């Protein structure tokens, strides 16, 4: 187990591979990195799995009995509208076949035989990129305060702080732009779109948020009179 194990345990990966010994080796390698891993051995099971559950990444063999990898990824991209990273595993290595793979929506490609270490490196790179693209940075930090956007958890020092959903949203917006003014209008829009319940709704959410954080020693949220709120720049 390496030191990143707890970090990667937030990611679930589906491995689709009909070569059972290879599937087992991939499973073992990924579990050692801390990932949550499911394995299925044909395309029909893969279609079922991705329809029923959410995964963060797919490791997908192309040559599968029955429904092949191309059809699985088409289902994922077109029917389920999912943009999660997909890495193709295949014995096919001609340029033309790779081109087809990327055209149907693969993010990366590994030709068999491959080193398991290379697979895990590529998976980590793809997940990092996907997190950045979707704004799901692994962690936002301001002074002693930390937020895992992905898991919607907040800590001050070592202590986990429980916040209501709206408070979590407000804090996330502030943390993404430390030092910058976040206006009342933009916060209201982020929280309620066009349907702000009443004029004091935001103020009371911020009051609860600040109070909860202050009770735990964090006072980084500053009021900018008449305009909005921001995090103190000096704590960046
Ligand atoms: Ca195969």
XYZ file of C-alpha atoms and ligand atoms in Angstrom:
237
model
C 0.000 0.000 0.000
C 1.420 3.377 -0.847
C 0.725 6.610 0.986
C -1.853 7.775 -1.554
C -4.113 4.821 -0.824
C -6.738 6.728 1.165
C -6.859 9.400 -1.496
C -7.626 6.978 -4.289
C -10.233 5.093 -2.286
C -12.693 7.796 -3.336
C -12.443 6.596 -6.948
C -14.335 3.634 -8.291
C -13.132 1.918 -11.431
C -14.853 -0.642 -13.624
C -12.574 -3.111 -15.361
C -14.077 -4.872 -18.395
C -11.847 -7.721 -19.558
C -12.718 -11.242 -20.713
C -9.217 -12.593 -20.130
C -9.759 -13.686 -16.522
C -6.106 -13.923 -15.411
C -5.405 -10.467 -16.864
C -8.570 -9.070 -15.260
C -7.406 -10.483 -11.941
C -3.947 -8.923 -12.285
C -5.441 -5.535 -13.122
C -7.845 -5.826 -10.187
C -5.013 -6.636 -7.785
C -2.794 -3.820 -9.061
C -5.554 -1.224 -8.810
C -6.685 -2.375 -5.380
C -3.128 -2.050 -4.159
C -3.289 1.606 -5.169
C -6.412 1.953 -3.059
C -8.991 2.180 -5.844
C -12.431 0.650 -5.480
C -12.547 -1.847 -8.317
C -15.276 -3.876 -9.977
C -14.575 -6.411 -12.687
C -16.929 -7.729 -15.362
C -16.027 -10.209 -18.087
C -18.213 -9.292 -21.050
C -19.830 -6.352 -22.787
C -23.392 -7.107 -21.691
C -22.373 -7.087 -18.028
C -20.431 -3.888 -18.657
C -23.496 -2.188 -20.188
C -25.537 -3.252 -17.198
C -22.923 -2.067 -14.679
C -22.467 1.400 -16.186
C -26.224 1.887 -16.452
C -26.845 0.878 -12.845
C -23.909 2.537 -11.135
C -21.591 5.495 -11.301
C -17.907 4.867 -11.898
C -15.101 7.387 -12.101
C -13.216 5.569 -14.842
C -13.496 2.561 -17.143
C -10.704 0.199 -18.138
C -12.230 -1.348 -21.226
C -11.071 -4.237 -23.386
C -12.171 -3.852 -27.009
C -12.325 -7.488 -28.055
C -15.085 -8.922 -25.877
C -17.484 -11.798 -26.511
C -20.864 -10.546 -27.748
C -21.081 -6.815 -27.201
C -17.633 -5.367 -27.896
C -15.818 -2.461 -26.256
C -16.783 -0.027 -29.011
C -20.465 -0.607 -28.285
C -19.929 -0.275 -24.550
C -18.267 3.109 -24.945
C -20.947 4.277 -27.399
C -23.585 3.409 -24.839
C -21.624 5.278 -22.173
C -21.085 8.419 -24.229
C -24.253 8.614 -26.295
C -26.993 7.022 -24.214
C -25.741 7.759 -20.716
C -24.105 11.077 -21.701
C -21.176 10.242 -19.433
C -17.797 11.873 -19.918
C -15.829 9.763 -17.414
C -12.372 8.767 -18.640
C -12.106 5.513 -20.561
C -8.855 3.706 -21.177
C -8.943 1.022 -23.862
C -7.023 -2.212 -23.446
C -6.432 -4.100 -26.607
C -4.296 -6.467 -28.565
C -5.084 -4.426 -31.673
C -2.328 -1.995 -32.244
C -2.597 -0.662 -35.750
C -2.971 3.076 -36.141
C -6.329 2.615 -37.846
C -7.695 0.724 -34.835
C -6.356 3.288 -32.422
C -8.000 5.984 -34.489
C -11.339 4.194 -34.218
C -10.862 3.928 -30.463
C -10.286 7.629 -30.028
C -13.089 8.501 -32.450
C -15.646 6.606 -30.389
C -14.571 8.410 -27.234
C -11.585 6.711 -25.617
C -9.268 8.948 -23.589
C -6.284 6.660 -23.641
C -5.113 3.401 -25.113
C -2.885 0.576 -23.904
C -1.758 -2.228 -26.175
C -1.330 -5.687 -24.669
C 0.959 -6.787 -23.233
C 1.424 -3.784 -20.990
C 3.011 -3.126 -17.618
C 0.499 -2.814 -14.769
C 2.541 0.083 -13.446
C 1.953 1.972 -16.666
C -1.773 1.330 -16.455
C -1.986 2.773 -12.929
C 0.069 5.830 -13.909
C -2.199 6.495 -16.861
C -5.304 6.021 -14.717
C -4.052 8.534 -12.150
C -3.230 11.055 -14.872
C -6.688 10.669 -16.431
C -8.448 11.052 -13.088
C -6.413 14.131 -12.238
C -7.297 15.702 -15.551
C -10.980 14.777 -15.196
C -11.054 16.293 -11.714
C -9.517 19.515 -12.920
C -11.817 19.751 -15.897
C -14.955 19.251 -13.863
C -13.774 21.605 -11.147
C -13.566 18.734 -8.703
C -10.141 19.704 -7.441
C -9.075 17.141 -4.918
C -8.848 19.671 -2.119
C -9.383 23.385 -1.487
C -7.354 24.903 1.330
C -7.467 28.258 3.117
C -5.452 28.625 6.301
C -6.462 25.786 8.632
C -9.577 25.063 6.612
C -9.709 22.269 4.059
C -12.494 21.097 1.796
C -12.760 17.958 -0.278
C -15.108 19.066 -3.035
C -15.460 15.571 -4.279
C -16.655 14.147 -0.964
C -18.249 17.359 0.294
C -16.277 17.263 3.521
C -14.725 20.123 5.460
C -12.058 20.111 8.133
C -10.543 22.756 10.345
C -7.186 21.391 11.387
C -7.908 17.719 12.042
C -11.530 18.168 13.010
C -14.285 17.466 10.526
C -16.923 20.194 10.401
C -20.492 19.390 9.407
C -22.205 22.027 7.337
C -25.621 22.262 5.733
C -25.687 21.851 1.957
C -26.090 25.559 1.203
C -23.259 26.422 3.568
C -21.075 23.897 1.772
C -21.893 25.498 -1.594
C -21.109 28.996 -0.319
C -17.834 27.879 1.169
C -16.837 26.057 -2.007
C -17.367 29.184 -4.098
C -15.367 31.333 -1.700
C -12.566 28.783 -1.491
C -12.262 28.565 -5.248
C -11.526 32.294 -5.420
C -9.613 33.271 -2.269
C -9.253 37.023 -1.849
C -11.785 37.770 -4.553
C -15.144 39.428 -3.914
C -18.053 37.042 -4.396
C -21.156 39.152 -4.826
C -24.513 38.574 -3.195
C -26.029 38.147 -6.663
C -23.590 35.485 -7.786
C -24.011 33.540 -4.551
C -27.798 33.754 -4.749
C -27.686 32.586 -8.314
C -25.375 29.681 -7.439
C -27.597 28.595 -4.549
C -31.111 29.143 -5.862
C -30.889 30.121 -9.546
C -33.871 32.410 -10.230
C -35.813 31.366 -7.155
C -34.309 33.067 -4.130
C -36.733 32.235 -1.285
C -36.529 35.646 0.438
C -34.167 38.573 0.643
C -32.549 37.426 3.890
C -32.088 33.787 2.875
C -28.476 34.195 1.833
C -27.604 36.334 4.825
C -28.939 33.721 7.217
C -27.056 30.916 5.416
C -23.848 32.899 5.693
C -24.552 33.650 9.337
C -24.881 29.931 10.120
C -21.784 29.118 8.093
C -19.626 31.749 9.776
C -20.878 30.853 13.224
C -20.124 27.159 12.726
C -16.661 27.903 11.365
C -15.882 30.510 14.048
C -16.816 28.063 16.801
C -14.030 25.920 15.416
C -11.514 28.716 15.153
C -11.828 29.752 11.520
C -12.778 33.363 10.775
C -11.610 33.748 7.188
C -14.886 34.997 5.675
C -15.006 38.764 5.415
C -18.025 40.948 4.600
C -17.519 43.513 1.879
C -20.089 46.094 2.863
C -23.009 46.318 0.469
C -21.423 44.006 -2.126
C -20.742 40.479 -0.909
C -18.123 38.346 0.812
C -14.599 37.137 0.317
C -11.918 35.108 2.024
C -9.074 37.041 3.636
C -6.269 37.184 1.123
C -3.507 36.804 3.693
C -4.576 33.289 4.616
C -3.945 31.983 1.097
Ca -10.428 -9.647 -25.027
